[in-house]
Amino acid sequence: MASSINVLSQEQMKINPELQKERNKASFNVQELISILDGGPKRTKRRKELEQLLFTDPVFTNPDRHFMSKSELYEHGVEKSVRLFQLKRKYQWSEDDYTLAERLLRKEISLSLHHTMFIPALERLATDEQKAKWLPLANSCRILGAYAQTELGHGTNILALETTATFNQATDEFILRTPHITSMKWWPGGLGKSCTHAIVLAQLIIHGKNYGLHPFLVQIRSLEDHSSLRGITVGDIGPKLAINTVDNGFLKFHNHHIPRDHMLMRNAKVSRDGKFVSEGNSKANYATMILVRVNMTEWAANILSGSVTIAMRYSCIRRQSSLKQGVEEELVINYQSQQYKLFPALASAYALLFTSRELHQYYDRVYPQITKGNYRQLGELHSQSSALKAMCGELAVYHAEICRRACGGHGYLWSAGIGEAVAGCNTIITAEGENTVLYQQTARYLMKQVASVVSGQEVGGYTAYLNTDNIYTNPINTSQHCRDLNILAGIYQNMAASVIKKTAHKLHHDMSSGLEQHVAWNNNMINLVKAAQVHSHLSTVLAFITSLDNLISSQPIKSALTLLCQFYAIYGITNNSGDFIETSSISVYQLELLRAEEIKLLSEIRPDAVALVDAFDIHDETHGSVLGKYDGNVYHHLYQSALREPLNKTDVSITGNVTFCILV
Amino acid sequence: MASSINVLSQEQMKINPELQKERNKASFNVQELISILDGGPKRTKRRKELEQLLFTDPVFTNPDRHFMSKSELYEHGVEKSVRLFQLKRKYQWSEDDYTLAERLLRKEISLSLHHTMFIPALERLATDEQKAKWLPLANSCRILGAYAQTELGHGTNILALETTATFNQATDEFILRTPHITSMKWWPGGLGKSCTHAIVLAQLIIHGKNYGLHPFLVQIRSLEDHSSLRGITVGDIGPKLAINTVDNGFLKFHNHHIPRDHMLMRNAKVSRDGKFVSEGNSKANYATMILVRVNMTEWAANILSGSVTIAMRYSCIRRQSSLKQGVEEELVINYQSQQYKLFPALASAYALLFTSRELHQYYDRVYPQITKGNYRQLGELHSQSSALKAMCGELAVYHAEICRRACGGHGYLWSAGIGEAVAGCNTIITAEGENTVLYQQTARYLMKQVASVVSGQEVGGYTAYLNTDNIYTNPINTSQHCRDLNILAGIYQNMAASVIKKTAHKLHHDMSSGLEQHVAWNNNMINLVKAAQVHSHLSTVLAFITSLDNLISSQPIKSALTLLCQFYAIYGITNNSGDFIETSSISVYQLELLRAEEIKLLSEIRPDAVALVDAFDIHDETHGSVLGKYDGNVYHHLYQSALREPLNKTDVSITGNVTFCILV
Ligand SMILES: Cc1cc2nc3c(=O)[nH]c(=O)nc-3n(C[C@H](O)[C@H](O)[C@H](O)COP(=O)(O)OP(=O)(O)OC[C@H]3O[C@@H](n4cnc5c(N)ncnc54)[C@H](O)[C@@H]3O)c2cc1C
Ligand SMILES: Cc1cc2nc3c(=O)[nH]c(=O)nc-3n(C[C@H](O)[C@H](O)[C@H](O)COP(=O)(O)OP(=O)(O)OC[C@H]3O[C@@H](n4cnc5c(N)ncnc54)[C@H](O)[C@@H]3O)c2cc1C
């Protein structure tokens, strides 16, 4: 069995009896759910093998990470990256293995973007000839790459990037220039200190004419001694809220020359005599960015499941106050308000895991078609991945932060592990398309779908619910109705359809009254964003519901997760009740029924609280939290961690002199 | 004029023309509003004097603070504390001056709790004789103190603290013991490395009998060489999300002896022969904790006004995307969604400032009565300060985080200044009473008030709105009605009264049906917390409304702030619409009117956007943000800050060897 192959087995430690009691209450077999979530027992086994390999290696188990300065974090992150590359080669890991290993290390390595952005971009942007030359170098890390798109002055508006690559026919070269301070590359991960090469997005200028943005492979640093090349100024942009293992960088070009064949020419070519020929289809690049967003939903799900694991275990050993004088202090998980903090987080973690998995499968279905030149589903894939990247990021940060606060004072310690996770997860909200901007992309798609429906065309896929007309009366009248997932789904669909159609109607009305399209769009922007949000929220509810049937065969597990799914759906209604009442999707009376049911569900979920987080089976080294370890010996771990604090290396930190100097 | 006395005058720098254009649009005299917010022109003048004094001193203007390790932050913080004490003495600052100076330094000093907790506690807990001995030492910093209450195992439940102080009649001493690992003191600020003394809360044991919690003044470190005393283990608890200048500490006692007269005996005495006599009234101590909470509301307001200053200025120079192809890129502030991020934050910043000010005045009225033994208003003061500490903290963190995200990628940099502010502000939510716990205190008070009303007694003060019965129809039918602050206040009062009374009714009903009181309380906890929240939200709305009349004489300023107040009230309704509709405080139709009005208000507030943040007049050194400086030269400051990053001191950070080592 799983535990036998893991020498570091979490199960073998001395377990806090409070946690053991919780575990004994589980209504289902936790190992079975672990397997389901991993995607089968083989994958569980493989994960445990990797955990054993990584977490017996001192490079990956540094307990002093919390105390490192940014420079130390970077250096340590490089060391981890190097070891990871070595292991990959030594054990001939598959891509899946490597991705899993990165996840187990919470992506806390420095050179991850070489693997997750540079190589994929090279694969999609280079010609076959260029690939033959560069990919072997990249895959064996003889060159290290960054993907340099964003500039100081432009992130969202890619088309307005200012870096130029001017063709010089005389020397058969491109000359790269950074015309203004705002044109400096700024943000690319790995660019600051690590990379030897970067794919640089720049405006292509030939004989004075601008041919738009194109990618160029530019060497940044020497392969001999890693010094930066002449004509290039490069460095790190400074401390960030988190992910300080990665050297996000800036880059300036001072008339830097590169050979013509360093333009990545899969989609467009420049010939020796300066002729520009567009080839291939740029939409295929698009699909790469979509993949990154799909991956981000998984990251969000992982962060949230980690955070709720920590807070749930801690709440099941922390006793504080008594409800009644004179009796033993209560476990804080037994306070209703504490359950109302953690169970929504737990339910959301499952919702996000299932949503992310479904989105991944959808991507895997559509992407091969796109590479074959069939773009029919690209619009919807773009819409879904944008909205869900945004929504999953926001939900994860929101609930993980509640988990942090639910740990009281100790949750404010870095060693609690949640603060850093939340700060890291905040990246998802901003990077790879700022959320408000992405929601608008989805809104554009939704408006188009409504237009189709209005014009009498039926729409399919993720927006099929827009086909039905708005007149809807939900039948909720009893407690049982409140648990009916079909009814709950119907309520969400009705609400979302109403909000979206109302927005479309208003937009249409404003334009009919003479407003220019862009003015009307801006005047309705709040509602357009809202439309995309309710659509994405609905998508998560539906993903949870369908996953119950698709993934789970064990009846006890299905029962436990059904409670969680009901709770997720009801909580989403009671906490956004205005949206549902305003759209007549529920009545005030029905809302009361739902609230009563929500409270009943708290106590039904309660016995499985710990089992349901144990099922995420996150290794102690992965979540790196003194509060959330499998053994639950919280106070011991808190104290051990404090003893390592560098200030405690010496007894005296301020000398008598200081005190004396205040005095005189 | 103000600017003439400030050599570092922010106004004298070369201003980004985009910002200047915004400033030219102001509908009111900014200097006048600055004065009002400072509390009069004299106080503005004094603030500017202090800013000049502090921010021409290199100790207080360290541009490399962002790059410091925790140990360096602590050392630097000690240096700042010492300098501040010296300045206080040299210039004979008043208490107000000192508090203001701490605010200007964003409390980023190490020894602040000596001043804000240790000395006030000494004043309230020591006998006159003890004060005569200890206060001069404390005031001149010949001793440095911490307030040590919380333990590893107990924060919220103070009564269950485990540290014991056992009277030893033979030697006329107390013996301090830390019986379990959970009994270690844990969290007190300044305890880890700085303090020489601590006020330690411990269970008093005399001849085997426990007399409950009492305060003891315990020497922790030598006054000669600052080494920790025998019988004491003390240290720092490790890195936190923020405020790492402060050394929050742990403390263990191994049968540590202190003289009997080191028990602070203002409220209870132990005589030579071990007789325990209770004296004075412990409720007076209570008022100290209340004061700390009152101060926290001000801190919350300051953090939020700083964060919105940064995001607003940045949004008024950042251009990104165009609404229409081919035209100049838009200032991001002109996107409706951006206004809907920042104007609620702006309005909330003003709401919090006024709320905090009003709460302070209320405290100043009630506190003297309490010290005279009149406890009539203590209950309400406790209720208001608990609820508002909780609500102001939550609102500040919520809106400040939106401000951070509204800065796009650059908001994720530490140098943007908001991330650290948010992380620091998170303390408010947890420390000095965890928010959920505090809301319950307020809920208890509210339930009592409802009981009075139900029994036919009229209630007064902040809960007077509970007297009216619930049948209420608000008259909103036009756009003008939506702007009527009396109507808006009425809507809030009706909503709050309904929620609170419904909760009281349900609680009563559950107990009548036979549930024990503590079970009923727990079963209704979500609603009880909600009751306290709607009450506090209402309090902020009312504070904003009454401040308009009480504080502001200038008509242009009043007009500008009235728009903001209307917006604050309406936004609170549209974003919690369920609460208002469910309680029949508004109809769905009225909600639509309010939403339309809310959008109109955005464009009415827009011209004053920058003037309204300029009026907070936060010094560049105080908010310490490259994005929010008065001059608006964002890109320049971003780059300058990156150049200081330690990783950029050398060109090469990873050697060729590393790359090579991956290869082989
Ligand atoms: C941790 C991190 C890692 C990154 N890694 C990389 C990398 O490896 N490579 C790389 O090239 N880049 C990278 N980036 C950059 C990132 O992709 C951009 O920061 C991101 O796309 C946001 O763009 P921005 O900064 O221009 O935001 P802005 O567009 O400036 O956003 C500011 C505000 O304006 C609003 N706004 C802008 N346009 C509109 C509009 N049309 N309508 C309404 N509102 C609008 C936004 O909603 C936001 O509130 C990274 C960023 C971060 C934070
Ligand atoms: C930055 C910082 C500085 C501090 N400085 C000091 C200092 O100088 N001196 C000092 O003595 N202490 C200090 N503290 C400690 C602080 O006062 C406590 O952490 C705080 O009061 C919260 O208590 P707790 O940690 O026991 O939370 P817990 O009570 O353990 O909270 C954990 C969870 O249980 C819930 N819970 C607990 N009781 C109940 C209940 N009855 N009903 C419902 N839910 C409940 C909470 O809502 C929370 O979700 C500091 C803390 C921090 C974070």
PDB file of C-alpha atoms in Angstrom, chain B residues 326-401:
ATOM      1  CA  GLY B 326      -6.479  54.328 -33.354  1.00  0.00           C
ATOM      2  CA  VAL B 327      -6.966  56.878 -30.583  1.00  0.00           C
ATOM      3  CA  GLU B 328      -4.508  57.590 -27.780  1.00  0.00           C
ATOM      4  CA  GLU B 329      -4.394  55.066 -24.975  1.00  0.00           C
ATOM      5  CA  GLU B 330      -6.782  55.738 -22.139  1.00  0.00           C
ATOM      6  CA  LEU B 331      -5.808  56.671 -18.599  1.00  0.00           C
ATOM      7  CA  VAL B 332      -6.867  53.585 -16.703  1.00  0.00           C
ATOM      8  CA  ILE B 333      -8.843  55.734 -14.248  1.00  0.00           C
ATOM      9  CA  ASN B 334     -11.233  56.427 -17.133  1.00  0.00           C
ATOM     10  CA  TYR B 335     -12.363  52.827 -17.324  1.00  0.00           C
ATOM     11  CA  GLN B 336     -15.626  52.458 -15.472  1.00  0.00           C
ATOM     12  CA  SER B 337     -14.419  49.282 -13.805  1.00  0.00           C
ATOM     13  CA  GLN B 338     -11.319  51.063 -12.514  1.00  0.00           C
ATOM     14  CA  GLN B 339     -13.451  53.806 -10.967  1.00  0.00           C
ATOM     15  CA  TYR B 340     -15.565  51.109  -9.405  1.00  0.00           C
ATOM     16  CA  LYS B 341     -12.430  49.727  -7.780  1.00  0.00           C
ATOM     17  CA  LEU B 342     -10.995  53.011  -6.523  1.00  0.00           C
ATOM     18  CA  PHE B 343     -13.929  55.257  -5.659  1.00  0.00           C
ATOM     19  CA  PRO B 344     -15.368  52.829  -3.114  1.00  0.00           C
ATOM     20  CA  ALA B 345     -11.892  52.683  -1.576  1.00  0.00           C
ATOM     21  CA  LEU B 346     -11.701  56.474  -1.558  1.00  0.00           C
ATOM     22  CA  ALA B 347     -15.139  56.872  -0.022  1.00  0.00           C
ATOM     23  CA  SER B 348     -14.335  54.189   2.543  1.00  0.00           C
ATOM     24  CA  ALA B 349     -11.106  55.943   3.476  1.00  0.00           C
ATOM     25  CA  TYR B 350     -13.092  59.078   4.331  1.00  0.00           C
ATOM     26  CA  ALA B 351     -15.757  57.032   6.093  1.00  0.00           C
ATOM     27  CA  LEU B 352     -13.100  55.361   8.225  1.00  0.00           C
ATOM     28  CA  LEU B 353     -11.341  58.608   9.055  1.00  0.00           C
ATOM     29  CA  PHE B 354     -14.596  60.156  10.241  1.00  0.00           C
ATOM     30  CA  THR B 355     -15.683  57.007  12.062  1.00  0.00           C
ATOM     31  CA  SER B 356     -12.399  56.772  13.861  1.00  0.00           C
ATOM     32  CA  ARG B 357     -12.487  60.433  14.816  1.00  0.00           C
ATOM     33  CA  GLU B 358     -15.994  60.147  16.177  1.00  0.00           C
ATOM     34  CA  LEU B 359     -15.134  57.026  18.127  1.00  0.00           C
ATOM     35  CA  HIS B 360     -12.145  58.814  19.629  1.00  0.00           C
ATOM     36  CA  GLN B 361     -14.310  61.702  20.765  1.00  0.00           C
ATOM     37  CA  TYR B 362     -16.799  59.290  22.236  1.00  0.00           C
ATOM     38  CA  TYR B 363     -14.009  57.545  24.137  1.00  0.00           C
ATOM     39  CA  ASP B 364     -12.734  60.899  25.385  1.00  0.00           C
ATOM     40  CA  ARG B 365     -16.203  61.705  26.701  1.00  0.00           C
ATOM     41  CA  VAL B 366     -16.793  58.373  28.415  1.00  0.00           C
ATOM     42  CA  TYR B 367     -13.354  57.463  29.756  1.00  0.00           C
ATOM     43  CA  PRO B 368     -13.157  60.169  32.440  1.00  0.00           C
ATOM     44  CA  GLN B 369     -16.498  58.972  33.800  1.00  0.00           C
ATOM     45  CA  ILE B 370     -15.180  55.431  33.986  1.00  0.00           C
ATOM     46  CA  THR B 371     -12.128  56.454  35.963  1.00  0.00           C
ATOM     47  CA  LYS B 372     -14.532  58.209  38.345  1.00  0.00           C
ATOM     48  CA  GLY B 373     -16.327  54.923  38.896  1.00  0.00           C
ATOM     49  CA  ASN B 374     -19.313  55.607  36.648  1.00  0.00           C
ATOM     50  CA  TYR B 375     -19.637  52.534  34.458  1.00  0.00           C
ATOM     51  CA  ARG B 376     -23.023  53.325  32.907  1.00  0.00           C
ATOM     52  CA  GLN B 377     -21.640  53.842  29.397  1.00  0.00           C
ATOM     53  CA  LEU B 378     -18.869  51.266  29.565  1.00  0.00           C
ATOM     54  CA  GLY B 379     -21.011  48.579  27.946  1.00  0.00           C
ATOM     55  CA  GLU B 380     -21.802  50.657  24.917  1.00  0.00           C
ATOM     56  CA  LEU B 381     -18.235  51.934  24.609  1.00  0.00           C
ATOM     57  CA  HIS B 382     -16.986  48.365  24.707  1.00  0.00           C
ATOM     58  CA  SER B 383     -19.564  47.321  22.127  1.00  0.00           C
ATOM     59  CA  GLN B 384     -18.829  50.189  19.729  1.00  0.00           C
ATOM     60  CA  SER B 385     -15.059  49.948  19.962  1.00  0.00           C
ATOM     61  CA  SER B 386     -15.106  46.162  19.483  1.00  0.00           C
ATOM     62  CA  ALA B 387     -17.380  46.300  16.458  1.00  0.00           C
ATOM     63  CA  LEU B 388     -15.636  49.256  14.853  1.00  0.00           C
ATOM     64  CA  LYS B 389     -12.139  47.908  15.416  1.00  0.00           C
ATOM     65  CA  ALA B 390     -13.322  44.780  13.610  1.00  0.00           C
ATOM     66  CA  MET B 391     -15.230  46.522  10.828  1.00  0.00           C
ATOM     67  CA  CYS B 392     -12.642  49.242  10.116  1.00  0.00           C
ATOM     68  CA  GLY B 393      -9.889  46.636   9.977  1.00  0.00           C
ATOM     69  CA  GLU B 394     -11.847  44.499   7.530  1.00  0.00           C
ATOM     70  CA  LEU B 395     -12.899  47.371   5.306  1.00  0.00           C
ATOM     71  CA  ALA B 396      -9.376  48.781   5.206  1.00  0.00           C
ATOM     72  CA  VAL B 397      -7.799  45.456   4.243  1.00  0.00           C
ATOM     73  CA  TYR B 398     -10.513  44.722   1.698  1.00  0.00           C
ATOM     74  CA  HIS B 399     -10.333  48.023  -0.126  1.00  0.00           C
ATOM     75  CA  ALA B 400      -6.570  48.449   0.165  1.00  0.00           C
ATOM     76  CA  GLU B 401      -6.120  45.057  -1.484  1.00  0.00           C
TER      77      GLU B 401
END
